[in-house]
Amino acid sequence: MKLRVTEITKQQGLTLKDLADKINVSRQSLANTLLKGNPTIETLSKIATALEVPIWQLLVSPEEVQLPSNTLSVKCPHCGNEFPVSVNVELKPKNKD
């Protein structure tokens, strides 16, 4: 099973060491688990919680995660059900230091 953990950590500006620290394991242990592609559901849950993403995002391809730009719903790649999507954007003013 290929996981998206490395991709997601890079997107969030984290290193594998940062993630390992968040889930209280060594970097080497986490790297070995990801390399073997056989983490337990408990490990997946800890990783997802640390990265603040649902577990399923660790398991799907980037194409399955991204929505077409004109879509107001998303189709689950596993069950085929469509779910409505709403986006709320809050713009924050830039600091003028």
MMTF fields as JSON, N, C-alpha, C and O atoms, coordinates in Angstrom:
{
  "mmtfVersion": "1.0.0",
  "mmtfProducer": "UNKNOWN",
  "numBonds": 387,
  "numAtoms": 388,
  "numGroups": 97,
  "numChains": 1,
  "numModels": 1,
  "chainsPerModel": [1],
  "groupsPerChain": [97],
  "chainIdList": ["A"],
  "bondAtomList": [4, 2, 8, 6, 12, 10, 16, 14, 20, 18, 24, 22, 28, 26, 32, 30, 36, 34, 40, 38, 44, 42, 48, 46, 52, 50, 56, 54, 60, 58, 64, 62, 68, 66, 72, 70, 76, 74, 80, 78, 84, 82, 88, 86, 92, 90, 96, 94, 100, 98, 104, 102, 108, 106, 112, 110, 116, 114, 120, 118, 124, 122, 128, 126, 132, 130, 136, 134, 140, 138, 144, 142, 148, 146, 152, 150, 156, 154, 160, 158, 164, 162, 168, 166, 172, 170, 176, 174, 180, 178, 184, 182, 188, 186, 192, 190, 196, 194, 200, 198, 204, 202, 208, 206, 212, 210, 216, 214, 220, 218, 224, 222, 228, 226, 232, 230, 236, 234, 240, 238, 244, 242, 248, 246, 252, 250, 256, 254, 260, 258, 264, 262, 268, 266, 272, 270, 276, 274, 280, 278, 284, 282, 288, 286, 292, 290, 296, 294, 300, 298, 304, 302, 308, 306, 312, 310, 316, 314, 320, 318, 324, 322, 328, 326, 332, 330, 336, 334, 340, 338, 344, 342, 348, 346, 352, 350, 356, 354, 360, 358, 364, 362, 368, 366, 372, 370, 376, 374, 380, 378, 384, 382],
  "bondOrderList": [1, 1, 1, 1, 1, 1, 1, 1, 1, 1, 1, 1, 1, 1, 1, 1, 1, 1, 1, 1, 1, 1, 1, 1, 1, 1, 1, 1, 1, 1, 1, 1, 1, 1, 1, 1, 1, 1, 1, 1, 1, 1, 1, 1, 1, 1, 1, 1, 1, 1, 1, 1, 1, 1, 1, 1, 1, 1, 1, 1, 1, 1, 1, 1, 1, 1, 1, 1, 1, 1, 1, 1, 1, 1, 1, 1, 1, 1, 1, 1, 1, 1, 1, 1, 1, 1, 1, 1, 1, 1, 1, 1, 1, 1, 1, 1],
  "groupList": [{"groupName": "MET", "atomNameList": ["N", "CA", "C", "O"], "elementList": ["N", "C", "C", "O"], "formalChargeList": [0, 0, 0, 0], "bondAtomList": [1, 0, 2, 1, 3, 2], "bondOrderList": [1, 1, 2], "singleLetterCode": "M", "chemCompType": "L-PEPTIDE LINKING"}, {"groupName": "LYS", "atomNameList": ["N", "CA", "C", "O"], "elementList": ["N", "C", "C", "O"], "formalChargeList": [0, 0, 0, 0], "bondAtomList": [1, 0, 2, 1, 3, 2], "bondOrderList": [1, 1, 2], "singleLetterCode": "K", "chemCompType": "L-PEPTIDE LINKING"}, {"groupName": "LEU", "atomNameList": ["N", "CA", "C", "O"], "elementList": ["N", "C", "C", "O"], "formalChargeList": [0, 0, 0, 0], "bondAtomList": [1, 0, 2, 1, 3, 2], "bondOrderList": [1, 1, 2], "singleLetterCode": "L", "chemCompType": "L-PEPTIDE LINKING"}, {"groupName": "ARG", "atomNameList": ["N", "CA", "C", "O"], "elementList": ["N", "C", "C", "O"], "formalChargeList": [0, 0, 0, 0], "bondAtomList": [1, 0, 2, 1, 3, 2], "bondOrderList": [1, 1, 2], "singleLetterCode": "R", "chemCompType": "L-PEPTIDE LINKING"}, {"groupName": "VAL", "atomNameList": ["N", "CA", "C", "O"], "elementList": ["N", "C", "C", "O"], "formalChargeList": [0, 0, 0, 0], "bondAtomList": [1, 0, 2, 1, 3, 2], "bondOrderList": [1, 1, 2], "singleLetterCode": "V", "chemCompType": "L-PEPTIDE LINKING"}, {"groupName": "THR", "atomNameList": ["N", "CA", "C", "O"], "elementList": ["N", "C", "C", "O"], "formalChargeList": [0, 0, 0, 0], "bondAtomList": [1, 0, 2, 1, 3, 2], "bondOrderList": [1, 1, 2], "singleLetterCode": "T", "chemCompType": "L-PEPTIDE LINKING"}, {"groupName": "GLU", "atomNameList": ["N", "CA", "C", "O"], "elementList": ["N", "C", "C", "O"], "formalChargeList": [0, 0, 0, 0], "bondAtomList": [1, 0, 2, 1, 3, 2], "bondOrderList": [1, 1, 2], "singleLetterCode": "E", "chemCompType": "L-PEPTIDE LINKING"}, {"groupName": "ILE", "atomNameList": ["N", "CA", "C", "O"], "elementList": ["N", "C", "C", "O"], "formalChargeList": [0, 0, 0, 0], "bondAtomList": [1, 0, 2, 1, 3, 2], "bondOrderList": [1, 1, 2], "singleLetterCode": "I", "chemCompType": "L-PEPTIDE LINKING"}, {"groupName": "GLN", "atomNameList": ["N", "CA", "C", "O"], "elementList": ["N", "C", "C", "O"], "formalChargeList": [0, 0, 0, 0], "bondAtomList": [1, 0, 2, 1, 3, 2], "bondOrderList": [1, 1, 2], "singleLetterCode": "Q", "chemCompType": "L-PEPTIDE LINKING"}, {"groupName": "GLY", "atomNameList": ["N", "CA", "C", "O"], "elementList": ["N", "C", "C", "O"], "formalChargeList": [0, 0, 0, 0], "bondAtomList": [1, 0, 2, 1, 3, 2], "bondOrderList": [1, 1, 2], "singleLetterCode": "G", "chemCompType": "PEPTIDE LINKING"}, {"groupName": "ASP", "atomNameList": ["N", "CA", "C", "O"], "elementList": ["N", "C", "C", "O"], "formalChargeList": [0, 0, 0, 0], "bondAtomList": [1, 0, 2, 1, 3, 2], "bondOrderList": [1, 1, 2], "singleLetterCode": "D", "chemCompType": "L-PEPTIDE LINKING"}, {"groupName": "ALA", "atomNameList": ["N", "CA", "C", "O"], "elementList": ["N", "C", "C", "O"], "formalChargeList": [0, 0, 0, 0], "bondAtomList": [1, 0, 2, 1, 3, 2], "bondOrderList": [1, 1, 2], "singleLetterCode": "A", "chemCompType": "L-PEPTIDE LINKING"}, {"groupName": "ASN", "atomNameList": ["N", "CA", "C", "O"], "elementList": ["N", "C", "C", "O"], "formalChargeList": [0, 0, 0, 0], "bondAtomList": [1, 0, 2, 1, 3, 2], "bondOrderList": [1, 1, 2], "singleLetterCode": "N", "chemCompType": "L-PEPTIDE LINKING"}, {"groupName": "SER", "atomNameList": ["N", "CA", "C", "O"], "elementList": ["N", "C", "C", "O"], "formalChargeList": [0, 0, 0, 0], "bondAtomList": [1, 0, 2, 1, 3, 2], "bondOrderList": [1, 1, 2], "singleLetterCode": "S", "chemCompType": "L-PEPTIDE LINKING"}, {"groupName": "PRO", "atomNameList": ["N", "CA", "C", "O"], "elementList": ["N", "C", "C", "O"], "formalChargeList": [0, 0, 0, 0], "bondAtomList": [1, 0, 2, 1, 3, 2], "bondOrderList": [1, 1, 2], "singleLetterCode": "P", "chemCompType": "L-PEPTIDE LINKING"}, {"groupName": "TRP", "atomNameList": ["N", "CA", "C", "O"], "elementList": ["N", "C", "C", "O"], "formalChargeList": [0, 0, 0, 0], "bondAtomList": [1, 0, 2, 1, 3, 2], "bondOrderList": [1, 1, 2], "singleLetterCode": "W", "chemCompType": "L-PEPTIDE LINKING"}, {"groupName": "CYS", "atomNameList": ["N", "CA", "C", "O"], "elementList": ["N", "C", "C", "O"], "formalChargeList": [0, 0, 0, 0], "bondAtomList": [1, 0, 2, 1, 3, 2], "bondOrderList": [1, 1, 2], "singleLetterCode": "C", "chemCompType": "L-PEPTIDE LINKING"}, {"groupName": "HIS", "atomNameList": ["N", "CA", "C", "O"], "elementList": ["N", "C", "C", "O"], "formalChargeList": [0, 0, 0, 0], "bondAtomList": [1, 0, 2, 1, 3, 2], "bondOrderList": [1, 1, 2], "singleLetterCode": "H", "chemCompType": "L-PEPTIDE LINKING"}, {"groupName": "PHE", "atomNameList": ["N", "CA", "C", "O"], "elementList": ["N", "C", "C", "O"], "formalChargeList": [0, 0, 0, 0], "bondAtomList": [1, 0, 2, 1, 3, 2], "bondOrderList": [1, 1, 2], "singleLetterCode": "F", "chemCompType": "L-PEPTIDE LINKING"}],
  "groupTypeList": [0, 1, 2, 3, 4, 5, 6, 7, 5, 1, 8, 8, 9, 2, 5, 2, 1, 10, 2, 11, 10, 1, 7, 12, 4, 13, 3, 8, 13, 2, 11, 12, 5, 2, 2, 1, 9, 12, 14, 5, 7, 6, 5, 2, 13, 1, 7, 11, 5, 11, 2, 6, 4, 14, 7, 15, 8, 2, 2, 4, 13, 14, 6, 6, 4, 8, 2, 14, 13, 12, 5, 2, 13, 4, 1, 16, 14, 17, 16, 9, 12, 6, 18, 14, 4, 13, 4, 12, 4, 6, 2, 1, 14, 1, 12, 1, 10],
  "groupIdList": [1, 2, 3, 4, 5, 6, 7, 8, 9, 10, 11, 12, 13, 14, 15, 16, 17, 18, 19, 20, 21, 22, 23, 24, 25, 26, 27, 28, 29, 30, 31, 32, 33, 34, 35, 36, 37, 38, 39, 40, 41, 42, 43, 44, 45, 46, 47, 48, 49, 50, 51, 52, 53, 54, 55, 56, 57, 58, 59, 60, 61, 62, 63, 64, 65, 66, 67, 68, 69, 70, 71, 72, 73, 74, 75, 76, 77, 78, 79, 80, 81, 82, 83, 84, 85, 86, 87, 88, 89, 90, 91, 92, 93, 94, 95, 96, 97],
  "secStructList": [7, 7, 7, 7, 2, 2, 2, 2, 2, 2, 2, 6, 6, 7, 7, 2, 2, 2, 2, 2, 2, 2, 6, 6, 1, 7, 2, 2, 2, 2, 2, 2, 2, 2, 2, 2, 6, 7, 7, 7, 2, 2, 2, 2, 2, 2, 2, 2, 2, 2, 2, 6, 1, 7, 6, 2, 2, 2, 2, 1, 7, 2, 2, 2, 2, 1, 7, 7, 6, 6, 7, 1, 3, 3, 3, 7, 6, 6, 6, 7, 7, 3, 3, 3, 7, 7, 7, 7, 7, 7, 7, 7, 7, 7, 7, 7, 7],
  "xCoordList": [0.86, 0.0, 0.9, 1.775, 0.69, 1.453, 0.668, -0.499, 1.335, 0.699, 1.17, 2.241, 0.364, 0.676, 1.284, 1.267, 1.812, 2.309, 3.415, 3.38, 4.396, 5.51, 5.022, 5.459, 4.123, 3.568, 2.84, 3.014, 2.028, 1.253, 2.166, 1.953, 3.179, 4.096, 4.823, 5.002, 5.243, 5.916, 4.974, 5.377, 3.714, 2.73, 2.551, 2.289, 2.692, 2.498, 3.797, 3.801, 4.894, 6.174, 6.805, 7.594, 6.453, 6.988, 7.997, 7.975, 8.872, 9.783, 9.255, 8.351, 9.82, 9.448, 9.786, 9.066, 10.872, 11.262, 10.205, 9.857, 9.691, 8.63, 7.422, 6.869, 7.016, 5.851, 6.128, 5.276, 7.301, 7.661, 7.576, 7.067, 8.074, 7.998, 6.546, 6.212, 5.689, 4.275, 3.568, 2.645, 3.996, 3.326, 4.158, 3.838, 5.225, 6.054, 6.705, 6.682, 7.286, 8.092, 9.384, 9.48, 10.356, 11.598, 11.386, 10.502, 12.201, 12.115, 12.369, 11.702, 13.326, 13.665, 12.501, 12.213, 11.848, 10.699, 9.574, 8.973, 9.297, 8.258, 8.655, 7.83, 9.902, 10.378, 10.252, 9.836, 10.604, 10.496, 9.045, 8.738, 8.16, 6.738, 6.198, 5.457, 6.569, 6.084, 6.697, 6.031, 7.952, 8.625, 8.001, 7.823, 7.673, 7.047, 5.603, 5.061, 4.981, 3.603, 2.585, 1.531, 2.894, 1.957, 1.673, 1.745, 1.354, 1.079, -0.233, -1.144, -0.309, -1.559, -2.568, -2.203, -3.811, -4.847, -4.574, -4.869, -4.015, -3.665, -2.599, -2.696, -1.583, -0.535, -1.106, -0.794, -1.941, -2.574, -3.4, -3.388, -4.108, -4.928, -4.06, -4.408, -2.935, -2.024, -1.441, -1.351, -1.05, -0.493, -1.534, -1.248, -2.745, -3.822, -4.135, -4.328, -4.183, -4.455, -3.345, -3.612, -2.097, -0.96, -0.937, -0.553, -1.349, -1.359, -2.673, -2.811, -3.631, -4.947, -5.652, -6.189, -5.635, -6.346, -7.111, -6.727, -8.181, -8.859, -7.971, -7.176, -8.109, -7.281, -7.339, -6.315, -8.506, -8.622, -7.696, -7.288, -7.355, -6.451, -5.038, -4.258, -4.701, -3.384, -3.31, -2.221, -4.462, -4.536, -4.865, -4.697, -5.325, -5.769, -4.748, -3.871, -4.875, -3.963, -4.327, -5.454, -3.396, -3.695, -4.874, -5.643, -5.029, -6.137, -7.48, -8.465, -7.518, -8.763, -9.085, -10.247, -8.069, -8.261, -8.686, -9.508, -8.14, -8.421, -9.77, -10.156, -10.465, -11.752, -11.566, -10.713, -12.356, -12.347, -12.764, -13.536, -12.268, -12.487, -13.952, -14.324, -14.784, -16.185, -17.125, -18.325, -16.615, -17.414, -17.924, -17.194, -19.182, -19.761, -20.046, -20.687, -19.565, -19.678, -18.448, -17.707, -18.244, -17.113, -17.633, -18.53, -17.07, -17.468, -16.435, -15.237, -16.904, -16.01, -15.426, -16.174, -14.088, -13.484, -13.737, -13.498, -14.213, -14.419, -15.868, -16.127, -16.824, -18.232, -19.011, -20.1, -18.46, -19.129, -20.183, -20.755, -20.46, -21.452, -20.908, -19.707, -21.799, -21.405, -21.801, -22.859, -20.918, -21.15, -21.012, -20.088, -21.922, -21.809, -20.579, -20.158, -20.019, -18.832, -19.117, -19.645, -18.769, -18.837, -17.489, -16.829, -17.094, -15.806, -16.031, -16.695, -15.469, -15.522, -14.103, -13.197, -13.918, -12.587, -12.579, -13.433, -11.596, -11.447, -10.089, -9.054, -10.095, -8.857, -8.336, -9.073, -7.053, -6.438, -5.544, -4.823, -5.581, -4.713, -3.262, -2.922, -2.412, -0.965, -0.417, -0.877, 0.576, 1.262, 2.079, 2.72, 2.069, 2.831, 4.033, 4.179, 4.891, 6.087, 7.193, 8.27],
  "yCoordList": [-1.177, 0.0, 1.231, 1.361, 2.126, 3.369, 4.445, 4.705, 5.056, 6.103, 7.474, 7.606, 8.491, 9.863, 10.661, 11.892, 9.999, 10.678, 11.662, 12.811, 11.224, 12.108, 13.323, 14.445, 13.101, 14.205, 15.215, 16.424, 14.712, 15.598, 16.354, 17.54, 15.674, 16.379, 17.497, 18.585, 17.236, 18.282, 19.45, 20.608, 19.154, 20.215, 21.086, 22.284, 20.482, 21.207, 21.796, 22.406, 21.618, 22.164, 21.405, 21.963, 20.128, 19.301, 18.305, 17.973, 17.842, 16.767, 15.471, 15.484, 14.365, 13.074, 13.049, 12.438, 13.706, 13.801, 14.566, 14.175, 15.667, 16.432, 15.544, 15.537, 14.791, 13.913, 12.82, 12.527, 12.22, 11.176, 11.714, 11.037, 12.922, 13.539, 13.722, 13.505, 14.124, 14.347, 13.065, 13.098, 11.926, 10.666, 9.803, 8.641, 10.397, 9.758, 8.448, 7.456, 8.46, 7.337, 7.904, 9.104, 7.054, 7.531, 7.771, 7.175, 8.642, 8.899, 7.617, 7.355, 6.816, 5.576, 4.579, 3.913, 4.485, 3.587, 4.003, 3.163, 5.304, 5.801, 5.556, 5.116, 5.833, 5.622, 4.158, 3.856, 3.248, 1.812, 1.398, 0.63, 1.908, 1.588, 2.068, 1.349, 3.278, 3.83, 3.105, 2.9, 2.722, 2.02, 0.647, 0.227, -0.045, -1.364, -1.255, -2.192, -0.091, 0.123, -0.701, -1.039, -1.029, -1.851, -1.305, -2.058, -0.02, 0.516, -0.036, -0.375, -0.116, -0.538, 0.603, 1.744, 0.288, 1.328, 2.325, 3.512, 1.855, 2.755, 3.76, 4.949, 3.279, 4.174, 5.146, 6.337, 4.646, 5.532, 6.609, 7.769, 6.224, 7.188, 8.256, 9.437, 7.858, 8.824, 9.779, 10.984, 9.232, 10.06, 11.049, 12.237, 10.556, 11.423, 12.533, 13.686, 12.185, 13.187, 14.224, 15.423, 13.762, 14.688, 15.616, 16.779, 15.105, 15.918, 16.673, 17.463, 16.42, 17.056, 16.795, 17.706, 15.52, 15.083, 13.808, 13.092, 13.508, 12.232, 11.085, 11.267, 9.921, 8.766, 8.483, 8.15, 8.605, 8.242, 9.067, 8.6, 10.285, 11.102, 10.546, 10.884, 9.704, 9.075, 7.939, 7.504, 7.467, 6.257, 6.47, 5.55, 7.648, 7.854, 8.644, 9.3, 8.573, 9.321, 10.801, 11.151, 11.674, 13.103, 13.44, 14.351, 12.72, 12.986, 12.726, 13.405, 11.738, 11.423, 12.454, 12.623, 13.142, 14.132, 15.473, 16.167, 15.851, 17.158, 17.164, 16.203, 18.259, 18.449, 19.247, 20.133, 18.944, 19.836, 21.227, 21.356, 22.262, 23.629, 24.064, 24.989, 23.42, 23.843, 22.884, 22.883, 22.08, 21.069, 21.573, 22.214, 21.273, 21.602, 20.346, 20.403, 19.207, 17.956, 17.112, 17.378, 16.103, 15.199, 13.773, 13.437, 12.942, 11.539, 10.706, 10.805, 9.892, 9.014, 7.98, 7.3, 7.853, 6.9, 5.443, 4.543, 5.206, 3.839, 3.385, 2.268, 4.234, 3.81, 4.427, 3.959, 5.48, 6.106, 7.129, 7.767, 7.307, 8.293, 9.699, 9.933, 10.639, 12.037, 12.784, 12.548, 13.698, 14.5, 15.97, 16.342, 16.813, 18.242, 18.851, 18.425, 19.846, 20.525, 22.009, 22.58, 22.64, 24.09, 24.589, 23.946, 25.735, 26.305, 27.676, 28.531, 27.867, 29.167, 29.716, 29.071, 30.88, 31.482, 32.733, 33.608, 32.802, 33.988, 34.593, 33.964, 35.799, 36.463, 37.187, 37.904, 36.989, 37.649, 38.763, 38.574, 39.927, 41.028, 40.677, 40.004, 41.136, 40.922, 41.846, 42.978, 41.354, 42.206, 43.238, 42.918, 44.453, 45.525, 45.872, 47.004, 44.876, 45.107, 45.738, 46.001],
  "zCoordList": [0.0, 0.0, 0.0, 0.856, -0.947, -1.007, -0.263, -0.554, 0.696, 1.497, 1.036, 0.445, 1.311, 0.93, 2.087, 2.051, 3.099, 4.29, 3.945, 4.384, 3.163, 2.816, 2.04, 2.297, 1.098, 0.305, 1.191, 1.039, 2.111, 2.98, 3.948, 4.2, 4.491, 5.393, 4.658, 5.204, 3.419, 2.632, 2.379, 2.486, 2.042, 1.798, 3.04, 2.934, 4.202, 5.459, 6.005, 7.075, 5.279, 5.709, 6.868, 7.63, 6.996, 8.067, 7.511, 6.326, 8.378, 8.018, 8.616, 9.452, 8.188, 8.759, 10.249, 11.039, 10.633, 12.046, 12.838, 13.952, 12.259, 12.929, 13.19, 14.29, 12.162, 12.3, 13.324, 14.162, 13.265, 14.224, 15.655, 16.548, 15.864, 17.197, 17.638, 18.803, 16.699, 17.034, 17.446, 18.261, 16.884, 17.22, 18.182, 18.429, 18.714, 19.744, 19.305, 20.033, 18.104, 17.639, 17.056, 16.8, 16.851, 16.248, 14.753, 14.137, 14.184, 12.755, 11.977, 10.976, 12.431, 11.742, 11.782, 10.788, 12.917, 13.046, 12.1, 11.43, 12.053, 11.153, 9.7, 8.899, 9.357, 7.985, 7.587, 6.469, 8.486, 8.199, 7.99, 7.079, 8.834, 8.712, 7.366, 6.696, 6.978, 5.711, 4.517, 3.502, 4.637, 3.554, 3.318, 2.174, 4.403, 4.288, 3.806, 3.221, 4.062, 3.618, 4.374, 3.835, 5.632, 6.4, 7.799, 8.771, 7.925, 9.265, 9.809, 9.054, 11.118, 11.76, 11.661, 11.381, 11.89, 11.884, 13.005, 12.864, 14.109, 15.219, 14.774, 15.08, 14.052, 13.556, 12.534, 12.567, 11.623, 10.638, 11.329, 10.919, 12.366, 13.11, 13.761, 13.732, 14.349, 14.982, 13.933, 14.164, 12.788, 11.718, 11.217, 11.065, 10.959, 10.459, 11.455, 11.069, 12.728, 13.765, 13.81, 13.894, 13.753, 13.797, 12.592, 12.709, 11.431, 10.207, 10.008, 9.074, 10.896, 10.848, 9.516, 8.886, 9.106, 7.904, 8.239, 9.165, 7.511, 7.726, 7.228, 6.306, 7.833, 7.464, 5.974, 5.378, 5.356, 3.942, 3.06, 1.997, 3.479, 2.659, 2.633, 1.744, 3.589, 3.591, 2.57, 2.196, 2.125, 1.312, -0.156, -0.956, -0.531, -1.905, -2.701, -2.139, -4.006, -4.874, -4.853, -4.501, -5.222, -5.244, -6.149, -5.842, -7.257, -8.18, -7.515, -7.805, -6.619, -5.931, -4.856, -4.489, -4.35, -3.294, -3.871, -3.272, -5.024, -5.611, -6.307, -6.973, -6.136, -6.79, -8.067, -8.125, -9.096, -10.255, -9.794, -8.843, -10.449, -9.992, -10.01, -9.287, -10.815, -10.911, -10.174, -10.445, -9.265, -8.588, -7.244, -6.488, -6.961, -5.67, -4.864, -3.814, -5.361, -4.627, -4.922, -5.869, -4.107, -4.29, -4.277, -3.504, -5.132, -5.186, -4.439, -4.702, -3.514, -2.765, -3.724, -4.427, -3.762, -4.686, -4.302, -5.106, -3.093, -2.625, -2.739, -3.188, -2.339, -2.369, -3.521, -3.852, -4.14, -5.277, -4.898, -5.782, -3.602, -3.173, -3.366, -3.223, -3.693, -3.818, -2.558, -1.976, -2.15, -0.959, -1.324, -2.047, -0.832, -1.131, -0.465, 0.611, -1.122, -0.611, -0.559, -1.514, 0.558, 0.633, 1.119, 1.935, 0.61, 0.963, 1.563, 0.977, 2.731, 3.385, 3.425, 3.952, 2.881, 2.823, 3.683, 3.543, 4.575, 5.402, 5.087, 5.31, 4.574, 4.245, 5.473, 6.149, 5.752, 6.891, 6.375, 5.396, 7.023, 6.573, 6.81, 7.782, 5.916, 6.05, 7.118, 7.272, 7.858, 8.827, 8.087, 7.085, 8.555, 7.906, 8.771, 9.231, 8.985, 9.807, 9.007, 9.542]
}
